[in-house]
Short mmCIF file of C-alpha atoms in Angstrom, two decimals:
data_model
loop_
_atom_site.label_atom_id
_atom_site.label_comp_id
_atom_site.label_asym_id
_atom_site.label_seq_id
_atom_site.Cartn_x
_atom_site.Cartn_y
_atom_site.Cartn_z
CA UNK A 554 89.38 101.12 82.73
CA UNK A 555 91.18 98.22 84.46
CA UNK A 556 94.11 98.69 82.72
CA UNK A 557 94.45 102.28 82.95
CA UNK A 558 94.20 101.67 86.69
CA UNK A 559 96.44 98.62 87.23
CA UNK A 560 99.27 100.43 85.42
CA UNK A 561 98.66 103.64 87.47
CA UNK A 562 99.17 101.74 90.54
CA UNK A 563 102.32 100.00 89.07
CA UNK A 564 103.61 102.87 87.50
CA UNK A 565 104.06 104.00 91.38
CA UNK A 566 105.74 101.23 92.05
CA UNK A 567 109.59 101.98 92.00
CA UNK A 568 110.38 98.99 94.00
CA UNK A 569 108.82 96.80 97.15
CA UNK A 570 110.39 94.83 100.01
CA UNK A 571 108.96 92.17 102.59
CA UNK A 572 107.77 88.99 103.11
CA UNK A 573 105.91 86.47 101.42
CA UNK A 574 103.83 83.24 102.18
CA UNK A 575 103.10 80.92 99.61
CA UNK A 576 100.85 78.27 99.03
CA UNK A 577 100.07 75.78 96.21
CA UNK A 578 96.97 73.93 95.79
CA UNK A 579 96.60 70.82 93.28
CA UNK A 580 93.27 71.21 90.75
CA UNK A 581 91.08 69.72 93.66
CA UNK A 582 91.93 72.56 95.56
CA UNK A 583 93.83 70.01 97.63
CA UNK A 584 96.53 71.66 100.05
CA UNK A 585 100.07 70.71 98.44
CA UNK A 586 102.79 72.81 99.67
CA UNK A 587 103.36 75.96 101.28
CA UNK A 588 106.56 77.80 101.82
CA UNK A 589 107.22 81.34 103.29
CA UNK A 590 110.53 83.63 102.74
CA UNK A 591 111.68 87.27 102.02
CA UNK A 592 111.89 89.21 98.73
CA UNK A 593 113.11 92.53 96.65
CA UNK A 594 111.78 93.63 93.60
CA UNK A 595 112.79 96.51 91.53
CA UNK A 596 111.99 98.37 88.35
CA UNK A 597 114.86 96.87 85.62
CA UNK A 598 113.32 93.37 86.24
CA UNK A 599 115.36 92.98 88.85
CA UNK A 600 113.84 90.33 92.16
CA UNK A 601 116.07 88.35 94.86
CA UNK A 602 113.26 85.67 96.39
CA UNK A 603 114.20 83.62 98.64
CA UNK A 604 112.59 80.46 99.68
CA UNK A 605 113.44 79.77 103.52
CA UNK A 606 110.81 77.19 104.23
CA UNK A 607 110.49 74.10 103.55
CA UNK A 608 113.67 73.99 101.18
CA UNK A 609 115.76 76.43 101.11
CA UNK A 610 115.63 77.98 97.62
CA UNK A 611 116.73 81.86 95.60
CA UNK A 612 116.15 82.89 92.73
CA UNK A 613 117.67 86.37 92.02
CA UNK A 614 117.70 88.08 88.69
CA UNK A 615 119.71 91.55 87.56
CA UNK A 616 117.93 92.47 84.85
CA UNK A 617 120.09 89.86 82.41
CA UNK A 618 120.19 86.48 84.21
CA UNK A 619 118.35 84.72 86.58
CA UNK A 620 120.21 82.26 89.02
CA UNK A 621 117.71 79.23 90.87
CA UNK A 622 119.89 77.95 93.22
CA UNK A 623 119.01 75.37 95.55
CA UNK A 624 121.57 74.93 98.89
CA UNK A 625 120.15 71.29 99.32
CA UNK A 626 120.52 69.87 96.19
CA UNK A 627 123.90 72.53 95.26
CA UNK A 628 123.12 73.32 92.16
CA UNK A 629 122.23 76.52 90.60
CA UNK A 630 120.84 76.65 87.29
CA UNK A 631 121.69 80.19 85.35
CA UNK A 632 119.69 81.45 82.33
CA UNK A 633 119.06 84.51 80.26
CA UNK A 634 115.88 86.51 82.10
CA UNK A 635 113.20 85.71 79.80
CA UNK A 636 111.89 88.99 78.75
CA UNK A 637 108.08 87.29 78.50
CA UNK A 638 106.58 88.17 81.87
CA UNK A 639 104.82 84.84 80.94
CA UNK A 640 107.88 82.83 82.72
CA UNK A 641 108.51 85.45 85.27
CA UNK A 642 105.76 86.80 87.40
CA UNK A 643 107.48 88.74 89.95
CA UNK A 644 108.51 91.12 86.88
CA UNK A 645 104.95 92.15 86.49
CA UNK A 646 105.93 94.59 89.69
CA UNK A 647 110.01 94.87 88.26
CA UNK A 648 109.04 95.50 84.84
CA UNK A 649 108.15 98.77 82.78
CA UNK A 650 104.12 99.26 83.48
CA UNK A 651 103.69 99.66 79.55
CA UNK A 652 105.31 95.81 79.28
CA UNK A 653 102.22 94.26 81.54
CA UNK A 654 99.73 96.20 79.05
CA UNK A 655 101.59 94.28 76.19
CA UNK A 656 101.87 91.11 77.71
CA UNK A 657 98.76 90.63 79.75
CA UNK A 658 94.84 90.95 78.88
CA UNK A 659 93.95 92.65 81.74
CA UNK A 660 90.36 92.93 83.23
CA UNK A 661 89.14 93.45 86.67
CA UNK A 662 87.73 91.17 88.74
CA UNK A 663 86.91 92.02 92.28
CA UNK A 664 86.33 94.96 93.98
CA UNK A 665 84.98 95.69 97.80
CA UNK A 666 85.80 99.28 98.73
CA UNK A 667 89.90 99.85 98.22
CA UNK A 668 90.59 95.85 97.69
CA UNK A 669 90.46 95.59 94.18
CA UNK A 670 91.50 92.36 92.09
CA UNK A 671 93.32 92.55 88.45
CA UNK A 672 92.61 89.66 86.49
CA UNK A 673 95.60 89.04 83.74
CA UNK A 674 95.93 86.60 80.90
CA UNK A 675 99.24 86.48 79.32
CA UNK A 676 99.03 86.67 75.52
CA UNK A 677 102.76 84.99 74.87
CA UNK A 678 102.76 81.43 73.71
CA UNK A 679 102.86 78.95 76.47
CA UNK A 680 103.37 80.70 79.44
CA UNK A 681 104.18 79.08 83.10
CA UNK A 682 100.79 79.85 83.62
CA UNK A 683 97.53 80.46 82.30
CA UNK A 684 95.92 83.18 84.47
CA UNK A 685 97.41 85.97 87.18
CA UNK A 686 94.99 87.48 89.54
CA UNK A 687 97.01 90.53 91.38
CA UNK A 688 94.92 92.02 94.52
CA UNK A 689 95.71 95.64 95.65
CA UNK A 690 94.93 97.51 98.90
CA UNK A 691 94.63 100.75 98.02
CA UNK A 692 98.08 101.44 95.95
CA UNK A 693 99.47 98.22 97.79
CA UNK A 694 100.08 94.57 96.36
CA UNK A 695 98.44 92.38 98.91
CA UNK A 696 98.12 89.23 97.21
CA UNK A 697 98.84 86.87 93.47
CA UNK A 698 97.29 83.86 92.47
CA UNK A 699 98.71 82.53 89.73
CA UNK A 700 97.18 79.25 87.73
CA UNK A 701 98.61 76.91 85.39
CA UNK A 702 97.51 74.92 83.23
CA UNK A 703 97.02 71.97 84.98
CA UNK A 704 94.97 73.73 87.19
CA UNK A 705 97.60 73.94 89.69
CA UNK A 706 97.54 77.41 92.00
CA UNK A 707 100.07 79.32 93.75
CA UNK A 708 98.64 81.56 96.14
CA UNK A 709 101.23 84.01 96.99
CA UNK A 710 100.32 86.55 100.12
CA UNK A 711 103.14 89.96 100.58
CA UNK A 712 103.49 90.98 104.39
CA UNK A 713 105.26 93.80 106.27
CA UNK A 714 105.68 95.39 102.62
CA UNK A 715 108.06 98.65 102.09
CA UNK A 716 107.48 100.02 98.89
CA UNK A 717 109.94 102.69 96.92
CA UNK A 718 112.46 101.94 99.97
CA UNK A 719 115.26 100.64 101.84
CA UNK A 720 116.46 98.06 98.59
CA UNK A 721 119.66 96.42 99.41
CA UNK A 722 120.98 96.27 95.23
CA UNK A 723 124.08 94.03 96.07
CA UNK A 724 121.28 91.30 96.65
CA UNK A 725 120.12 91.60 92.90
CA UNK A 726 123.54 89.58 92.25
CA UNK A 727 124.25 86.01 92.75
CA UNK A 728 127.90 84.30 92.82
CA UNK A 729 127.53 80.66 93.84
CA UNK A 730 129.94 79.21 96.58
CA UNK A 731 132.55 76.83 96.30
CA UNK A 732 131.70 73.16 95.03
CA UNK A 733 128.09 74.49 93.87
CA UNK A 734 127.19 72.67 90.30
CA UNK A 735 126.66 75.54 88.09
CA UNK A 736 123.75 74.52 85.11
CA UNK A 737 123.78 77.12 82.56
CA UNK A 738 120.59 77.39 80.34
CA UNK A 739 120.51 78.74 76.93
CA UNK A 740 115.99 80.20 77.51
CA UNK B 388 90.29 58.02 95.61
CA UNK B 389 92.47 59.51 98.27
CA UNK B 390 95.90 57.53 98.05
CA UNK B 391 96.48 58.38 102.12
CA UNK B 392 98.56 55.79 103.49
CA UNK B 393 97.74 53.94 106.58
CA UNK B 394 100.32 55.32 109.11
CA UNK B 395 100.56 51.98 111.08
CA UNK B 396 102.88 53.55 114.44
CA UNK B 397 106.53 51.97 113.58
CA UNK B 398 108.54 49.55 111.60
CA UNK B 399 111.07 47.46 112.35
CA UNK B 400 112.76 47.24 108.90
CA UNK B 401 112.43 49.99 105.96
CA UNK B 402 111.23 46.95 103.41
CA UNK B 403 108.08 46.47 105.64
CA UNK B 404 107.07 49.85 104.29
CA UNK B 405 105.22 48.94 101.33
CA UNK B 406 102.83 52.48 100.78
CA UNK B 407 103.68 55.85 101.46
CA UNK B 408 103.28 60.04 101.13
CA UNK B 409 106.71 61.72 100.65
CA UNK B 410 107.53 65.18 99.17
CA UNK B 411 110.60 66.66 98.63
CA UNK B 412 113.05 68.10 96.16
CA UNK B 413 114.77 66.49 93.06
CA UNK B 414 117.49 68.14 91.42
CA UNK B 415 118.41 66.32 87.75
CA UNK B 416 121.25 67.37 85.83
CA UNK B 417 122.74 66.16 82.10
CA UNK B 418 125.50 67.09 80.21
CA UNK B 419 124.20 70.31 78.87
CA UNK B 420 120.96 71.27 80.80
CA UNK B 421 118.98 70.75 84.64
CA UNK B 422 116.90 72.29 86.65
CA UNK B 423 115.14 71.11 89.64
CA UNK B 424 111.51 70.96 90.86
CA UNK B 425 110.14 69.96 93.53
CA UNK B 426 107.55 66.42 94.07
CA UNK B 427 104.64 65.19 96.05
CA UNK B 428 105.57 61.35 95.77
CA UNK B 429 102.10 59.01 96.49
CA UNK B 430 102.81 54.90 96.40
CA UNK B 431 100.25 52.33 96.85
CA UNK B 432 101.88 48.51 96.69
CA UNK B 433 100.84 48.30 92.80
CA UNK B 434 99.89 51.93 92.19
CA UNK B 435 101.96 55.22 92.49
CA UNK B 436 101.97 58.61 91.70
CA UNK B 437 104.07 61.76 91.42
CA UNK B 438 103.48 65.20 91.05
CA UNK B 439 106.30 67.94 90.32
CA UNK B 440 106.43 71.53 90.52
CA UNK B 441 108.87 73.72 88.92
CA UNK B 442 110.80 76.31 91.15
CA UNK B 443 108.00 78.99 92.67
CA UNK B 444 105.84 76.53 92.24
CA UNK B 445 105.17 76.86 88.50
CA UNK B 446 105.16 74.27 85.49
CA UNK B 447 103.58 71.10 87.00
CA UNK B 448 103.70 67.72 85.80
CA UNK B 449 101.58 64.61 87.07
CA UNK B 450 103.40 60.88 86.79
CA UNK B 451 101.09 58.25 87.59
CA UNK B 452 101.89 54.60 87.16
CA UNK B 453 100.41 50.96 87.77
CA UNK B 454 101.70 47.53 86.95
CA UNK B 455 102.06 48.12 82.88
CA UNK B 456 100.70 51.37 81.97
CA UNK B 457 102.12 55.00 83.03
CA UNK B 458 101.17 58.50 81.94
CA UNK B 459 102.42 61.69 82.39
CA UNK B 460 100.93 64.91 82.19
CA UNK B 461 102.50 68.03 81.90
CA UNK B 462 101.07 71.81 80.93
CA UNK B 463 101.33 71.19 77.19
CA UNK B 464 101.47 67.23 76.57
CA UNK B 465 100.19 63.83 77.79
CA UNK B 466 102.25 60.99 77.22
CA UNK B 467 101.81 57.11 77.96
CA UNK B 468 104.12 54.37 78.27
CA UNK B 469 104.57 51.34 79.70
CA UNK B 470 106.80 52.31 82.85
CA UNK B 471 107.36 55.83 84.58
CA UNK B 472 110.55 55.81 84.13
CA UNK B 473 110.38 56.08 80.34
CA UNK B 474 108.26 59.12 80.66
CA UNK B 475 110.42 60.45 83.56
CA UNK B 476 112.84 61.04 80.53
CA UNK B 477 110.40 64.07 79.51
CA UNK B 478 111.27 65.93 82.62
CA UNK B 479 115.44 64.90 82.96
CA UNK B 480 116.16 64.56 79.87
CA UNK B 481 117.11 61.20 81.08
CA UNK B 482 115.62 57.81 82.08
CA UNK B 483 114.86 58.11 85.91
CA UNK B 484 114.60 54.35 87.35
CA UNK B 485 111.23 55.03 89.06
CA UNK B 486 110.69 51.55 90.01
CA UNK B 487 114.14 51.08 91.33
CA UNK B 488 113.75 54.60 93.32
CA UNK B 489 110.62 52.99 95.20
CA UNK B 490 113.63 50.84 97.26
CA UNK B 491 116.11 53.49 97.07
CA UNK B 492 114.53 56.56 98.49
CA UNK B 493 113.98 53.07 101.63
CA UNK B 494 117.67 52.70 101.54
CA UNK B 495 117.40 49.68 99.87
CA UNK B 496 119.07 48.03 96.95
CA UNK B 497 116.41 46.88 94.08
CA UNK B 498 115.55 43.44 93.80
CA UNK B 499 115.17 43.70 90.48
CA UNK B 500 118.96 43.48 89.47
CA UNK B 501 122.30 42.99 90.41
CA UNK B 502 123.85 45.58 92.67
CA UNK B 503 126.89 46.16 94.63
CA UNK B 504 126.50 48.05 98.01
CA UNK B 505 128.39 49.11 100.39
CA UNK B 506 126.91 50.10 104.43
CA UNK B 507 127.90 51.74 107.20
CA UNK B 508 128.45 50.83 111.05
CA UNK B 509 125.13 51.61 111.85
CA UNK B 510 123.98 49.30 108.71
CA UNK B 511 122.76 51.96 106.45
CA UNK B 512 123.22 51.46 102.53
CA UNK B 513 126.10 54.26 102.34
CA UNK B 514 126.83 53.19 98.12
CA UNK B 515 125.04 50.98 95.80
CA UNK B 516 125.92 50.52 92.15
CA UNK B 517 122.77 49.19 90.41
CA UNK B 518 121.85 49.92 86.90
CA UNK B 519 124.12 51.37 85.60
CA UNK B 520 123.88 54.23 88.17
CA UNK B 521 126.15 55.03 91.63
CA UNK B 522 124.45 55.80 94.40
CA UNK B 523 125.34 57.87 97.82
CA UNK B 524 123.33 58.00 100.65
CA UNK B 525 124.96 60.71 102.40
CA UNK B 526 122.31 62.03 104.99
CA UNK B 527 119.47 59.88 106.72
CA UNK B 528 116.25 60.86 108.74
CA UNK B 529 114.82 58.42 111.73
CA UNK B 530 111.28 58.06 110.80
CA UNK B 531 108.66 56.02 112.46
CA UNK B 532 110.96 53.94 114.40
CA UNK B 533 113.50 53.10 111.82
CA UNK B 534 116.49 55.43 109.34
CA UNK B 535 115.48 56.28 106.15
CA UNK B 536 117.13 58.44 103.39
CA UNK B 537 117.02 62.17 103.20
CA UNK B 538 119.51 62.61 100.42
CA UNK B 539 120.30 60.83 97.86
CA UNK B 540 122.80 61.47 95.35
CA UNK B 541 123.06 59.60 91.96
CA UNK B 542 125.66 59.71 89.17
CA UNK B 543 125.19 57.95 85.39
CA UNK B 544 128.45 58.72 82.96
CA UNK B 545 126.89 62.31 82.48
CA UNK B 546 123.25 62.42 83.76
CA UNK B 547 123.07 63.21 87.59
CA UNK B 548 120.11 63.21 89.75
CA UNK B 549 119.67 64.53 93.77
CA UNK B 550 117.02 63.52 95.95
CA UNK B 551 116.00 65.44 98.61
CA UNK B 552 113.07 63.74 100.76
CA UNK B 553 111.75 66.04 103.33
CA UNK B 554 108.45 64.49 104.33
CA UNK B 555 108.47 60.79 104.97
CA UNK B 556 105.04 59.68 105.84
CA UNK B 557 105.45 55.97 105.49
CA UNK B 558 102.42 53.06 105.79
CA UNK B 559 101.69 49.68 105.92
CA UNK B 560 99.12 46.83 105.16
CA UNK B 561 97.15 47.00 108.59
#
């Protein structure tokens, strides 16, 4: 079954490195804003993502708190990782397999020889977004498209991925610099 | 309809700028919470519209105005009003001057209201006070023949507010 498979192929997921390119694209389908950077994730819901086009933006999370901090604007805002993969989609490869089964109504949706596409709905109350299509190659994440409710997407497309390798952890930690405004969040 | 703007070549003055595409970054900050999210920023002379998006893209919100009436839309609500800037308040937490920002993210003071500014030697607004909010222009862009802001920074007793405009595509009445 679909959800037997997408958790094998997570459950050999220890952690993944690379790069990522990201578009979003307004209900029309209309071309809104793309951005491209470099990310870590790792099992203990821990992800550094960072943003290098057009703004420069990171969001890094060690399993506890999350830090969005924008270099621009100086501010970073800090709050408690929500443990709902709902808010956080880059834990559905940094969290426990058996948490996506929980959270997610899984189903497939695609599949053309080793490219198969996981369709997920999260079941938490209002989540960032309404749908989560994951595409593997084989045992690879190749793509996510995520859709709110708006009808808003974010394509997301991984490149020159290492998986279960070569994780820096120090970057799983964030301390802003001097003079950054520091907005802490209670959820 | 598609709000493109007519991209006439050059202007001699930002106020000749009267429609526009602009996207960039706000960050908004109040005593206790903020975030930040980025916006796709459409203006006609009578009509305008914004759209945010939440860091990564996520949790989207659609402002649109015209003389009288504005709505915004987010993921879980609509709301309507009679100016943006009221319903900005849903995304702050406080009550963003959207019709002022149409002359400040020009570099200009509004004419709606008294306001004290200060410019530099090449003639740029470097401070304004206006509405109860004070203003810093601290970095500028040259687009389409004349200077207009990239960042904007914007202090009210607690409430704070950064503008970051990355994309200036500005038009004119042909």
């Amino acid at each position: 079954a679909p959800t037997d498979e997408l958790l094998s192929k997570l459950q050999k997921l220890e952690s993944m490195k690379g790069e990522f390119e990201q578009m979003v694209l307004d209900q029309g389908g209309t071309h809104m804003q793309e951005a491209e950077g470099e990310f870590q994730v790792a099992r203990g819901n821990r992800f550094y993502w960072s943003t290098e086009m057009p703004f420069e933006q990171l969001a890094v999370s060690d399993g506890n708190t999350v830090w969005v901090y924008d270099q621009d604007l100086e501010q970073v805002v800090v709050r408690p990782l929500s443990q709902d993969l709902g808010q956080t989609p880059a834990l559905l490869f940094g969290g426990k397999p058996a948490d996506v089964a929980e959270a997610f109504t899984i189903s497939e949706r695609s599949r053309e020889a080793e490219r198969i596409t996981y369709r997920l709905k999260p079941k938490g109350k209002d989540p960032l977004f309404d749908q989560l299509d994951v595409t593997f190659q084989g045992d690879q994440p190749s793509s996510m498209r995520l859709q709110d409710a708006l009808g808003q997407q974010t394509v997301i497309d991984f490149r020159d991925l290492t998986v279960n390798s070569g994780i820096d952890d120090s970057l799983f930690n964030f301390v802003p610099p001097e003079g950054t405004d520091v907005i802490q969040q209670q959820q | 309809c598609q709000l493109r703007p007519t991209t006439t070549g050059t202007f001699e003055h930002p106020n000749q700028i009267d429609r526009w595409a602009m996207s960039g970054k706000l960050g908004y900050r109040t005593a206790n919470d903020g975030g930040s999210a980025s916006f796709d920023w459409t203006q006609k002379p009578n009509r305008g519209q914004i759209r945010f998006s939440g860091p990564l893209g996520f949790g989207s919100a659609d402002l649109r105005w015209d003389s009288g009436r504005a709505e915004l839309i987010t993921a879980k609500e609509q709301y309507q009003a009679r100016s943006p800037g009221e319903l900005a308040w849903h995304l702050t937490g406080f009550w963003l001057p959207v019709s002022a920002l149409q002359y400040w993210a020009r570099g200009l003071p509004w004419p709606g209201a008294h306001g004290e500014a200060a410019y530099d030697e090449g003639g740029h607004l470097q401070t304004l006070q206006q509405l109860g909010w004070s203003l810093e222009f601290d970095r500028y862009q040259p687009v389409a023949g004349v200077t207009l802001p990239y960042r904007i920074k914007a202090r009210q007793n607690g409430n704070r507010f950064t503008l970051l405009i990355k994309d200036w595509q500005p038009g004119a009445e042909k």
